[in-house]
Coordinates of C-alpha atoms in Angstrom, one line a residue:
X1239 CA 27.5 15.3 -36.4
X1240 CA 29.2 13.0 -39.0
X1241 CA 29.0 10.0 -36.4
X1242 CA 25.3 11.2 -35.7
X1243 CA 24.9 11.0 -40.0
X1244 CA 26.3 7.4 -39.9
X1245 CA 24.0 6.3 -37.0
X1246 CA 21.1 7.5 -38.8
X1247 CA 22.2 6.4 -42.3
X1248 CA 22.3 2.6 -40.5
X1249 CA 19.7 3.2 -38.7
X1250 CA 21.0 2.9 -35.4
X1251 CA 20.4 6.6 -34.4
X1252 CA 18.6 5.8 -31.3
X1253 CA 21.1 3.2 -30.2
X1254 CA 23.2 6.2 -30.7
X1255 CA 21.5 8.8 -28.6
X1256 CA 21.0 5.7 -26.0
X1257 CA 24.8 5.3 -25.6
X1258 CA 25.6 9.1 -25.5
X1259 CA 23.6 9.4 -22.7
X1260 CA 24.9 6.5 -20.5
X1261 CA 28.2 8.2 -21.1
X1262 CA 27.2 11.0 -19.8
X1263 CA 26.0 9.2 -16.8
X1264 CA 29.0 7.2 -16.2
X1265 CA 30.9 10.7 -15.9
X1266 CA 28.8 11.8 -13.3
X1267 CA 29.8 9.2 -11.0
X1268 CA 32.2 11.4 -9.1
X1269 CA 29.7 14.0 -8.4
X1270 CA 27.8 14.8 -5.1
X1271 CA 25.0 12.4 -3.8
X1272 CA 22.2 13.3 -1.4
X1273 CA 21.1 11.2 1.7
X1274 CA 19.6 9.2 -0.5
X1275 CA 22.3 7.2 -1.2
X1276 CA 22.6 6.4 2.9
X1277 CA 18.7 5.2 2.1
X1278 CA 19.4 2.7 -0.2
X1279 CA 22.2 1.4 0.9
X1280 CA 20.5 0.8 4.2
X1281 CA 17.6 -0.6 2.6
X1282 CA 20.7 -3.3 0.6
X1283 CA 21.4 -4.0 3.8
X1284 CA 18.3 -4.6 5.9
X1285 CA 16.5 -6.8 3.0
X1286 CA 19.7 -8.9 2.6
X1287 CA 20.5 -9.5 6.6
X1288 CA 16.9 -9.4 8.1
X1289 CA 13.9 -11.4 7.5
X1290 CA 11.2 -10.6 5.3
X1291 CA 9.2 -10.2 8.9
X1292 CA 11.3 -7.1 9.9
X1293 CA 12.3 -5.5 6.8
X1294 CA 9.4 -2.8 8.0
X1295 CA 9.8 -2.9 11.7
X1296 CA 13.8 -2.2 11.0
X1297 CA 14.4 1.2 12.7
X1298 CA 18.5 1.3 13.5
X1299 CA 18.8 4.2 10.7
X1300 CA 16.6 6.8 10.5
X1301 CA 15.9 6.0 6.9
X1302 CA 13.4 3.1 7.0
X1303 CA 12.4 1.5 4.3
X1304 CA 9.1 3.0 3.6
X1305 CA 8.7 2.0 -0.2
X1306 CA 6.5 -0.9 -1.2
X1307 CA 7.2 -4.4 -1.1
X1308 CA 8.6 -4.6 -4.8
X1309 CA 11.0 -2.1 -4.0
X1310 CA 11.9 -3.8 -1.3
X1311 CA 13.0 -7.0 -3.4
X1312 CA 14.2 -5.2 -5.5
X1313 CA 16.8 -3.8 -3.1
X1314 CA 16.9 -7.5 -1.8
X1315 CA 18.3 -8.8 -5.6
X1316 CA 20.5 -5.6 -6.0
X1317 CA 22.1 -7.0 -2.7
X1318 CA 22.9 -9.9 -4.0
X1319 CA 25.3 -8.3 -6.5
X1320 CA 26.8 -5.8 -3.8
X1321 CA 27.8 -8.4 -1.7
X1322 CA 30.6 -9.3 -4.3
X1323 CA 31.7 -5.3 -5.0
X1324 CA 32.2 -4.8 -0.8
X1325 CA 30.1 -7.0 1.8
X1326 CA 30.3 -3.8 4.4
X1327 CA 27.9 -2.0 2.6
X1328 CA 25.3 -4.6 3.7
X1329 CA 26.0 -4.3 7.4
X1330 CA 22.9 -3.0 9.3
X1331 CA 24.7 -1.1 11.7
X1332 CA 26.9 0.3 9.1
X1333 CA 25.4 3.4 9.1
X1334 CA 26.8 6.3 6.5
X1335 CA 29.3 3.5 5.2
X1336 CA 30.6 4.5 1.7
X1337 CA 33.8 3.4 -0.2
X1338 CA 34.7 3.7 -3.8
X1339 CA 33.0 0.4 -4.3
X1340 CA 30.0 1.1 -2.4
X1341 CA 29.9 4.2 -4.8
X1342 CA 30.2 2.5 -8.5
X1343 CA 28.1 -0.1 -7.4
X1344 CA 25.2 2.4 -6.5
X1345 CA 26.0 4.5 -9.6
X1346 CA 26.2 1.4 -11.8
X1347 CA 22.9 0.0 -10.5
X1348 CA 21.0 3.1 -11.5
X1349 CA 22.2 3.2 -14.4
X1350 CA 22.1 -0.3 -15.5
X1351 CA 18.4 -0.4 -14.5
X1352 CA 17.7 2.5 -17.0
X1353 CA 17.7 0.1 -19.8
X1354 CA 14.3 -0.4 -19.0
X1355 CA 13.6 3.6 -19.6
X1356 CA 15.7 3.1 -22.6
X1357 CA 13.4 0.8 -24.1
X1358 CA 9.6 2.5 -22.9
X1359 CA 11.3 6.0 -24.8
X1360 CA 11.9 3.5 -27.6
X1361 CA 8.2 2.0 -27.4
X1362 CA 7.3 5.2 -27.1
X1363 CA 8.3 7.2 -29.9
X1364 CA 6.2 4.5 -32.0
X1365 CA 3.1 6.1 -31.1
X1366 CA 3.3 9.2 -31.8
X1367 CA 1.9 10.8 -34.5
X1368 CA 4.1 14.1 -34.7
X1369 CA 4.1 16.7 -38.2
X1370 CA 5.1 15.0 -41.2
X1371 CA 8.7 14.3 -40.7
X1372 CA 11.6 16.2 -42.2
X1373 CA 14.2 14.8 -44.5
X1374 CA 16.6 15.6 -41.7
X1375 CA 17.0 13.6 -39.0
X1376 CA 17.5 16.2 -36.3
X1377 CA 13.7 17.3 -37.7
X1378 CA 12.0 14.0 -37.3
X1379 CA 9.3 13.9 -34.1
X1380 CA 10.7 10.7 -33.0
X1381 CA 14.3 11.9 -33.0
X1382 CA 13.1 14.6 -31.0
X1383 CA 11.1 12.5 -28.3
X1384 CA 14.2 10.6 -28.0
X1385 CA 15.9 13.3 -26.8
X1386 CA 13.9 15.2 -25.0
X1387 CA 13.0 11.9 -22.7
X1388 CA 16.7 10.3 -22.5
X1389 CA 18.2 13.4 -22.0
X1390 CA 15.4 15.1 -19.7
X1391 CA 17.5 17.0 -17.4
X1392 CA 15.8 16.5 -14.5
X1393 CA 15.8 13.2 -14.6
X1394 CA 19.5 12.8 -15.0
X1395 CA 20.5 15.4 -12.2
X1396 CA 17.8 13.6 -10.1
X1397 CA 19.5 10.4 -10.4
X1398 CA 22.6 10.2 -11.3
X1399 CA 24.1 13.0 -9.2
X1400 CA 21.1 13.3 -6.4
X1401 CA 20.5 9.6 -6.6
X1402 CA 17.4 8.0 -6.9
X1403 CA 15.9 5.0 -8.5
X1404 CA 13.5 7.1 -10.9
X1405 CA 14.8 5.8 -14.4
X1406 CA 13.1 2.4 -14.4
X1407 CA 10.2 3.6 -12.7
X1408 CA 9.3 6.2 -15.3
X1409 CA 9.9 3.4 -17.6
X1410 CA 7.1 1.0 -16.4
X1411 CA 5.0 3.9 -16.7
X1412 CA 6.1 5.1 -20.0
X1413 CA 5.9 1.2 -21.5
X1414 CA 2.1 1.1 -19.9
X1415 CA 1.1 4.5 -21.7
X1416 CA 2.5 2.8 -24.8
X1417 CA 1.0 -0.3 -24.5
X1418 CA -2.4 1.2 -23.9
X1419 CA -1.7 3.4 -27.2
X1420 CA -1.1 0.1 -28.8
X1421 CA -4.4 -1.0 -27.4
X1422 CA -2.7 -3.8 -25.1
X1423 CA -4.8 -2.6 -22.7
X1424 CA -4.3 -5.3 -20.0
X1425 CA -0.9 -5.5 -20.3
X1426 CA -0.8 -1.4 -19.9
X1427 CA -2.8 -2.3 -16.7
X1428 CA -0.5 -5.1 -15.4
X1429 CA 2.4 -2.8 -15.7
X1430 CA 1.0 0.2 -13.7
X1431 CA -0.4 -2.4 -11.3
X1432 CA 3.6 -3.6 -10.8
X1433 CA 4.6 0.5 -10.6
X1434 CA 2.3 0.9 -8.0
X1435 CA 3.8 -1.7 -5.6
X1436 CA 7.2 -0.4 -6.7
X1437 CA 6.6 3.0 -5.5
X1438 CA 3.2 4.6 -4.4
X1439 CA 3.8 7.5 -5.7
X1440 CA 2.3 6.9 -9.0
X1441 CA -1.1 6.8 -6.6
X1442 CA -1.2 10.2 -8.1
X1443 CA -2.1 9.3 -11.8
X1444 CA -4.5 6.1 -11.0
X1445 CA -7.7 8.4 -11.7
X1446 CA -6.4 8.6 -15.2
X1447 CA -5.8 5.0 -15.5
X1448 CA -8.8 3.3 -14.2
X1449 CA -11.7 5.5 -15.6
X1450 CA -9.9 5.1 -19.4
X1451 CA -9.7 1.0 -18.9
X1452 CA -13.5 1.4 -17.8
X1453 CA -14.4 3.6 -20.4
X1454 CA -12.6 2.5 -23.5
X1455 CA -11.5 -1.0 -23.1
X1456 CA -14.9 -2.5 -20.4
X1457 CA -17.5 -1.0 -22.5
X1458 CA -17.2 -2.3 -26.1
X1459 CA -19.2 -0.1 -28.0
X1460 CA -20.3 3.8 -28.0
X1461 CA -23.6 5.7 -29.2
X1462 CA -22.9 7.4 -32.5
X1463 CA -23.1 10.6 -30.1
X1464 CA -20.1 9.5 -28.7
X1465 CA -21.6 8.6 -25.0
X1466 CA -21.0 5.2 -23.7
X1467 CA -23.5 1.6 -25.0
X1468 CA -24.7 0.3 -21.2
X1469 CA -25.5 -2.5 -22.5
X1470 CA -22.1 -3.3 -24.0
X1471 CA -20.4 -3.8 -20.7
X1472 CA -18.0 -6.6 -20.6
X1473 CA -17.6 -8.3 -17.6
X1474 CA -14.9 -10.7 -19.4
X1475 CA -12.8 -7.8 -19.9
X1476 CA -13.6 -6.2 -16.6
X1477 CA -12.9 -9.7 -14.7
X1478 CA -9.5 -9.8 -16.4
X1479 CA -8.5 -6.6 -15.4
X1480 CA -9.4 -7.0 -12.1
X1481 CA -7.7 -10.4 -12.0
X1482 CA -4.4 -8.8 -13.1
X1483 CA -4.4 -6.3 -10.0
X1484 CA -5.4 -8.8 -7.1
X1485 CA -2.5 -11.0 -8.6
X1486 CA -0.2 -8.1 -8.9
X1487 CA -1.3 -7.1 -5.4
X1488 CA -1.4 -10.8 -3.7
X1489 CA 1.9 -11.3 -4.5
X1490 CA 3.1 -8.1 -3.1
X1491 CA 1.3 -7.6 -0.2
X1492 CA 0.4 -11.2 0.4
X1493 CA 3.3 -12.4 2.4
X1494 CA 3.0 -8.8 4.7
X1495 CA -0.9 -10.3 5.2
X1496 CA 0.5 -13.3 6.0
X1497 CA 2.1 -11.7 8.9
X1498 CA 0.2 -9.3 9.9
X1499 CA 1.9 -6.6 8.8
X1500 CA -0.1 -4.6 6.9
X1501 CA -0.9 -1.8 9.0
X1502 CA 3.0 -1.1 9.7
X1503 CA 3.5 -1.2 6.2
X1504 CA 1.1 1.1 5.4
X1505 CA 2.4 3.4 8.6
X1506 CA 5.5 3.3 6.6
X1507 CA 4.2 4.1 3.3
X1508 CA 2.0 7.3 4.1
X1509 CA 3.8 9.0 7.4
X1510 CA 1.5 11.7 8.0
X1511 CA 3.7 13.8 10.5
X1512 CA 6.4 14.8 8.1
X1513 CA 4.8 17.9 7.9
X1514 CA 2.7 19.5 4.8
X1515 CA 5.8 20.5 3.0
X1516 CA 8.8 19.0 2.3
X1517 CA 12.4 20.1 3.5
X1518 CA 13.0 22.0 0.3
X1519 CA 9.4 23.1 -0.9
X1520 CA 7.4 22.3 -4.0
X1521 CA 6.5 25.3 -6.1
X1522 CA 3.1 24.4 -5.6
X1523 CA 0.0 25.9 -3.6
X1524 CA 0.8 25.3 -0.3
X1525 CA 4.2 27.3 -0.9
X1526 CA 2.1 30.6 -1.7
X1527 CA -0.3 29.0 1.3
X1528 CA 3.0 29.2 3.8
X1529 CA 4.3 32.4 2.6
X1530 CA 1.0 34.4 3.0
X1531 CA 0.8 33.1 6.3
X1532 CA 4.4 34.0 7.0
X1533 CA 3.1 37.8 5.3
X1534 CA 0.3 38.0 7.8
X1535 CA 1.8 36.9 10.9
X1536 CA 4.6 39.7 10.4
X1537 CA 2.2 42.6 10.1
X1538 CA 0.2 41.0 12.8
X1539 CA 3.3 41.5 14.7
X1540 CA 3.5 45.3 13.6
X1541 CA 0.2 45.7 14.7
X1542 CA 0.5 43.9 17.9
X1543 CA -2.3 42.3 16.9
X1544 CA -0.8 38.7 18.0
X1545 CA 1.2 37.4 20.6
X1546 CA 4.7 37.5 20.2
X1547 CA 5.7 34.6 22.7
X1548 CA 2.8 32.3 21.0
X1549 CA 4.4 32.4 17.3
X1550 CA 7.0 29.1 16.7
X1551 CA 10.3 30.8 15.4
X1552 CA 11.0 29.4 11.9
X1553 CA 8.6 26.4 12.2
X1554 CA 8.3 26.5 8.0
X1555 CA 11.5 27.6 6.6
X1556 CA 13.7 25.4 9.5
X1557 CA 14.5 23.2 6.4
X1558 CA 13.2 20.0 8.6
X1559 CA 10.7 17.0 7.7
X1560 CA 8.1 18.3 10.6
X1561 CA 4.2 19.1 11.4
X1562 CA 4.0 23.0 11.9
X1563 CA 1.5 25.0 13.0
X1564 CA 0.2 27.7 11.1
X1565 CA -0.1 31.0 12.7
X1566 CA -2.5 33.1 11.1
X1567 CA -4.5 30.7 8.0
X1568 CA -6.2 27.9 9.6
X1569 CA -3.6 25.1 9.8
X1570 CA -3.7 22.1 6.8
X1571 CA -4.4 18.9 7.1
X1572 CA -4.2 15.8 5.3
X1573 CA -7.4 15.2 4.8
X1574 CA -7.6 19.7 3.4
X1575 CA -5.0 18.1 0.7
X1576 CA -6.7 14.9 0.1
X1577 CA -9.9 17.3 -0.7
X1578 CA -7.7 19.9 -2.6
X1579 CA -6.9 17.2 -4.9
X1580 CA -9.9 15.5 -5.9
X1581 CA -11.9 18.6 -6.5
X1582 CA -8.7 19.6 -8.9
X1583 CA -8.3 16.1 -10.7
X1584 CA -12.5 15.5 -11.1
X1585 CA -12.7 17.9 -13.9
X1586 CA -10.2 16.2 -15.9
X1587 CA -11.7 12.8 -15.0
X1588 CA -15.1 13.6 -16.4
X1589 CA -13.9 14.5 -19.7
X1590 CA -12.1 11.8 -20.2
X1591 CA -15.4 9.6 -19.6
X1592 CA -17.5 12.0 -20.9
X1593 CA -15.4 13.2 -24.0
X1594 CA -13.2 10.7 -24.4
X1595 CA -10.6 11.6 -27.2
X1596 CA -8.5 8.2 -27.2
X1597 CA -5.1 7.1 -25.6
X1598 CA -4.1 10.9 -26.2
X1599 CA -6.7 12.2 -23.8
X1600 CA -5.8 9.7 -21.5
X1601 CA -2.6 10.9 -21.4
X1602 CA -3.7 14.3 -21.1
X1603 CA -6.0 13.2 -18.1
X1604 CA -2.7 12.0 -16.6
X1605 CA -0.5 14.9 -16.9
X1606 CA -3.5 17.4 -15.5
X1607 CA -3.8 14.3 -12.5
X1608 CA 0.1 14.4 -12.1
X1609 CA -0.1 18.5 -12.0
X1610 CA -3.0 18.8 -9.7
X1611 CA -1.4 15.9 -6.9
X1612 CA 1.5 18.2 -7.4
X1613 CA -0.1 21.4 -6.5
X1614 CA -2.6 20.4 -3.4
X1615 CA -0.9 17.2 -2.5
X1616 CA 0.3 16.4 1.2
X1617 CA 4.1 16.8 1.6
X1618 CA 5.0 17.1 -2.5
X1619 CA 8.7 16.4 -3.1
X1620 CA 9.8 19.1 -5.6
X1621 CA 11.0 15.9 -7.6
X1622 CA 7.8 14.9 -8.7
X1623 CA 7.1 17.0 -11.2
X1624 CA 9.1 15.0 -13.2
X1625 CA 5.7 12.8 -13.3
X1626 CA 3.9 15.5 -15.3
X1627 CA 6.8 16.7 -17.6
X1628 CA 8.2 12.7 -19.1
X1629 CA 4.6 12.3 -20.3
X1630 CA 3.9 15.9 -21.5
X1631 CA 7.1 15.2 -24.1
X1632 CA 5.2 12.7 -26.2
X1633 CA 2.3 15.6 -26.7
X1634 CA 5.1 17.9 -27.0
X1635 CA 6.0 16.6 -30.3
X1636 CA 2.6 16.7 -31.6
X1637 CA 0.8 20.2 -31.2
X1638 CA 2.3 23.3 -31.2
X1639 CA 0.0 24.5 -28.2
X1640 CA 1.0 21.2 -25.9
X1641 CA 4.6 22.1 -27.2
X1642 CA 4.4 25.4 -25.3
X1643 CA 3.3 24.4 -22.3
X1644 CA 5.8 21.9 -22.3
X1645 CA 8.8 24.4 -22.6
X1646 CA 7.1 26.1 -19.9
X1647 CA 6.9 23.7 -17.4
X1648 CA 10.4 22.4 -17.9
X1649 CA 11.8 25.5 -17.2
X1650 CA 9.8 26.2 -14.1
X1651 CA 10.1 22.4 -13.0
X1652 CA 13.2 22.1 -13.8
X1653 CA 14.8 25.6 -12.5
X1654 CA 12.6 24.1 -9.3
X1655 CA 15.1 21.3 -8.9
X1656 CA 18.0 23.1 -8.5
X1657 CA 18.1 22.9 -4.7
X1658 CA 18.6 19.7 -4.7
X1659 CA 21.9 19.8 -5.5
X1660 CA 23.5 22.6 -3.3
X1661 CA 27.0 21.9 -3.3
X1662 CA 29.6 24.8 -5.7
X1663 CA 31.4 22.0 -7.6
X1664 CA 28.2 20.9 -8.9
X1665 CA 26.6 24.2 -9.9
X1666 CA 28.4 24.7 -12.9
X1667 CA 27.3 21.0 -14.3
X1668 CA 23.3 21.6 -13.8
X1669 CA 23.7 25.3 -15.3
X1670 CA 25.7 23.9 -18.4
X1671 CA 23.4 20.7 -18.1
X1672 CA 19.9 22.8 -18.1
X1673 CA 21.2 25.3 -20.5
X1674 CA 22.1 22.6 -23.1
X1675 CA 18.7 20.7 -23.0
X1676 CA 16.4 24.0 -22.9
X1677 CA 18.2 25.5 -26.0
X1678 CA 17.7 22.1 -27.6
X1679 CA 14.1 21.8 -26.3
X1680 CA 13.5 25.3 -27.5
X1681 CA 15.3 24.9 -31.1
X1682 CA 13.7 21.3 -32.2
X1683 CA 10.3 22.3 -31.2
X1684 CA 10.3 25.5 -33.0
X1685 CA 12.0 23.9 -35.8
X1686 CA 9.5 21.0 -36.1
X1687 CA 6.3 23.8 -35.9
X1688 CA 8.3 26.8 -37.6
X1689 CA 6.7 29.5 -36.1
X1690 CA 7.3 31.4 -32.8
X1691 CA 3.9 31.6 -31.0
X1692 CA 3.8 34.3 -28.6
X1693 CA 4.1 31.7 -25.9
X1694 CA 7.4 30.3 -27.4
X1695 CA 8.3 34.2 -27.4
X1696 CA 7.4 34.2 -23.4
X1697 CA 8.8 31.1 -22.3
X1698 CA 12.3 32.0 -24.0
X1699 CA 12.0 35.8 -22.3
X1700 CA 11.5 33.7 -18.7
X1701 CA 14.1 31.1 -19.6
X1702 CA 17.1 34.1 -20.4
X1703 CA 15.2 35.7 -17.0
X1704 CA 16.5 32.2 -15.0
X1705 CA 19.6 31.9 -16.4
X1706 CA 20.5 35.2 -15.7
X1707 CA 19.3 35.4 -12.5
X1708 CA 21.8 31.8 -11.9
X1709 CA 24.3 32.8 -13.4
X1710 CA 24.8 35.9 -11.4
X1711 CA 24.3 33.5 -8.5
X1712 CA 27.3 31.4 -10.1
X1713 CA 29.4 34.8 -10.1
X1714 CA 29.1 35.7 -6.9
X1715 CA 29.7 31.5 -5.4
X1716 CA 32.6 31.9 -7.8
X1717 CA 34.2 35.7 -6.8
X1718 CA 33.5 34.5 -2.8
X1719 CA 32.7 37.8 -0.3

C-alpha cells in the first residue's frame, strides 16, 4: 500500500497497476497451455516458410490458419523475431515442437503485444464520467476501471496460461469505443475496420458500430424531438467512412483477390461443420437447446417410444469439434442461428437509432449485440464472453444498476471459463486468481455506490454458491479417491 501511496502521490498510479500486472503475467509462464499454442506456432511457421499463395491452402497440421489476413501478417512479423530465439519452431512439419525457447518467446509475444490493451484501458478511463471521485485513490472510478480491465481475470487465464492473442485485440476495440466517445469518429471506424480483418469475431458487434456512425456522425443535425434531420445527411462524411473500410479491406483481402483466393479464405474463416457447439459448451441457449433434447430422447427411451439402434451414442457431450444430429428437437442450423441472432440484436439496434443516448448507448448497443451473438450464435467459444464483459466495465463504473449486472456476468462468465484450463496444478491459481478479482470487483463497486442493492446482495449469495461448490471440487482433486 505505501508503494501504491507513492505511485499515486507522483502520479504514476496507472503505470503502477500496468507493471503489477505484467508481473503477474511473466510468472505464469510456467503454467499449462492449450492446443493453442500448437496453432500459433504453426501458423509462425507456415507464414514465414510458405508463400503468401498457400498460407490458406496449408493443411499439414490440423490447425490451419483460419484467421484473417492481418492475423496472418501478424504471425508473419512475430516470425521474424522467433527465428532468432529457436529456428525449429518455424519448421512446417514440425508439428507439436516446443522447447523452453519456443515457450518464452510465445509467452513474451502475448504479453509484449498487450501494451496496446495497456494503453485503450488508459484512453479509456478518460471517458468516463463515474461518481464524483473520492479523496482516496482506491475510490476514484478511474482507478477502478483500471483494474477491473487490466486485471480482468478472464482475460489473463485466457491468455497467459490458455494462450491466445486476445490482449491487443480487445485493445483495438477498446481504443475505437474511446475514440468514438471522443468524437474521432472515423478514426473509431478505421480501428474496428483493422479488428475485423484481425479476427472476425468482432463480426458480432458491427450492428452496433455501423448504425451509431450513421446515425450520430452521417446525419449532422436532429429534430428538437430528438428524431433524425433527412435532409442533414452528409455524404462527405459518409464517403469518408466508407473510404476508410474499402482501404482497410483492399489491403487485406486485396492480394487473396489477386489470386483468387477468396473463396478458400472465407472456407477457412466460417467452417460450418464444426458442429453447433463448441468442444467445451457455451453457457448459452443452445446448451439448454442440447440438454432438453438429451432429456427427451431418454424418456423417449423409457417409453420405447424411439428407436434404440437409431439414437448416435454421445454425439453432444463426445467433447469433439463435430455436426451432430439432434434426436428429438428438430436439428439446428446455421442459418436457425444466424436468424436467432438478428431477431435478438434488432431490438437493441432500433434504439439506438431511434433513441439514441450518445457514445454510452452505443456502447450499450454493443454489449446487448456481444450478449445476444453469444446466446444464439453458431459454434460460440465459451471465450467470448469476454467481448460483452471488457466493455460492460466502463458502464460498471458509472451506474449502480449497470454495476450489478456487471458483477453478475463476471461471475457467471467467468466461473464459465474454468474448463478451459483442466489440468490440478493449475486449479489452485484460477480459484485464488477469480477469488481475488471478484472480492475486489465486489468491494470497489460497493464502495464507489455505498449501498448494497438487493442485486449486489444476490450476486454475492451466488458468488460464495460457486466458490464453494469449487472449492469442494479442489478438496476432493486434492484428497485423491
Amino acid at each position: 500500500m505505501a508503494a501504491l501511496g507513492i505511485a499515486a502521490g507522483s502520479a504514476n498510479w496507472f503505470t503502477a497497476l500496468a507493471l503489477g500486472v505484467t508481473l503477474l503475467k511473466c510468472l505464469l509462464i510456467p503454467t499449462y497451455h492449450s492446443t493453442d499454442f500448437e496453432v500459433h506456432r504453426n501458423w509462425l511457421a507456415i507464414t514465414h516458410n510458405l508463400p503468401i499463395s498457400q498460407w490458406y491452402y496449408e493443411a499439414t497440421s490440423e490447425w490451419t490458419l483460419d484467421y484473417p489476413p492481418f492475423f496472418a501478417w501478424f504471425e508473419y512479423a512475430l516470425s521474424h523475431v522467433a527465428k532468432y530465439f529457436d529456428p525449429e519452431m518455424l519448421k512446417v512439419h514440425n508439428l507439436n515442437y516446443s522447447s523452453s525457447r519456443t515457450l518464452l518467446f510465445q509467452r513474451f509475444s502475448v504479453i509484449f503485444t498487450d501494451a496496446l490493451f495497456v494503453y485503450a484501458v488508459y484512453e479509456c478511463c478518460k471517458c468516463i464520467e463515474g461518481r464524483k471521485s473520492g479523496k482516496e485513490l482506491l475510490e476514484k472510478p478511474k482507478f477502478i476501471l483500471s483494474v477491473l480491465l487490466l486485471w480482468n481475470f478472464g482475460l489473463l487465464i485466457v491468455d497467459h496460461i490458455h494462450f491466445q492473442y486476445n490482449g491487443f485485440l480487445f485493445g483495438l476495440m477498446l481504443l475505437s469505443i474511446a475514440r468514438l466517445f471522443q468524437k474521432r469518429h472515423v478514426e473509431g471506424a478505421f480501428l474496428f475496420a483493422v479488428l475485423l480483418h484481425f479476427k472476425h469475431i468482432y463480426l458480432y458487434v458491427a450492428p452496433a458500430y455501423g448504425v451509431y456512425l450513421l446515425r450520430s456522425y452521417c446525419f449532422t443535425a436532429v429534430k428538437p424531438d430528438g428524431s433524425v434531420r433527412w435532409n442533414s445527411f452528409s455524404f462527405v462524411r459518409v464517403t469518408s467512412l466508407g473510404l476508410v473500410v474499402f482501404l482497410v479491406t483492399a489491403l487485406s483481402l486485396g492480394p487473396f483477390l489477386a489470386l483468387n483466393q477468396l473463396p478458400q479464405i472465407f472456407s477457412r474463416l466460417f467452417p460450418f461443420k464444426r458442429g453447433l457447439c463448441h468442444a467445451y459448451w457455451a453457457p448459452n441457449f443452445w446448451a439448454l437447446y442440447n440438454v432438453l433434447d438429451k432429456v427427451l430422447s431418454v424418456i423417449g427411451l423409457q417409453l420405447k417410444l424411439l428407436d434404440p439402434s437409431k439414437i448416435p451414442k454421445a454425439s453432444m457431450t463426445s467433447g469433439l469439434v463435430q455436426e451432430f444430429q439432434h434426436v428429438v428437437l428438430p436439428s439446428v442450423t446455421p442459418l436457425a442461428t444466424f436468424v436467432c441472432t438478428l431477431m435478438a440484436v434488432l431490438p437493441s439496434v432500433f434504439c439506438l437509432w431511434f433513441k439514441p443516448q450518445g457514445p454510452r448507448g452505443f456502447l450499450r448497443c454493443l454489449i446487448l449485440c456481444a450478449l445476444s451473438s453469444f446466446l444464439f450464435g453458431w459454434h460460440v467459444h465459451e471465450k467470448a464472453i469476454l467481448l460483452a464483459i471488457l466493455p460492460l466495465s466502463l458502464l460498471s463504473v458509472e451506474k449502480a444498476d449497470d454495476a450489478s449486472i456487471f458483477l453478475i456476468l463476471t461471475t457467471t462468465g467467468h466461473f464459465s471459463l474454468f474448463p478451459l484450463l483442466f489440468t490440478a496444478p493449475e486449479l489452485p491459481i484460477k480459484i485464488l486468481l477469480m477469488l481475488l478479482f471478484t472480492i475486489y470487483s465486489i468491494s470497489s463497486l460497493k464502495t464507489l455506490f455505498r449501498f448494497a442493492s438487493p442485486a449486489f446482495i444476490c450476486y454475492f449469495l451466488c458468488f460464495c454458491w460457486l466458490l464453494s461448490f469449487k472449492t469442494s471440487r479442489l478438496y476432493v482433486c486434492c484428497e485423491g479417491p
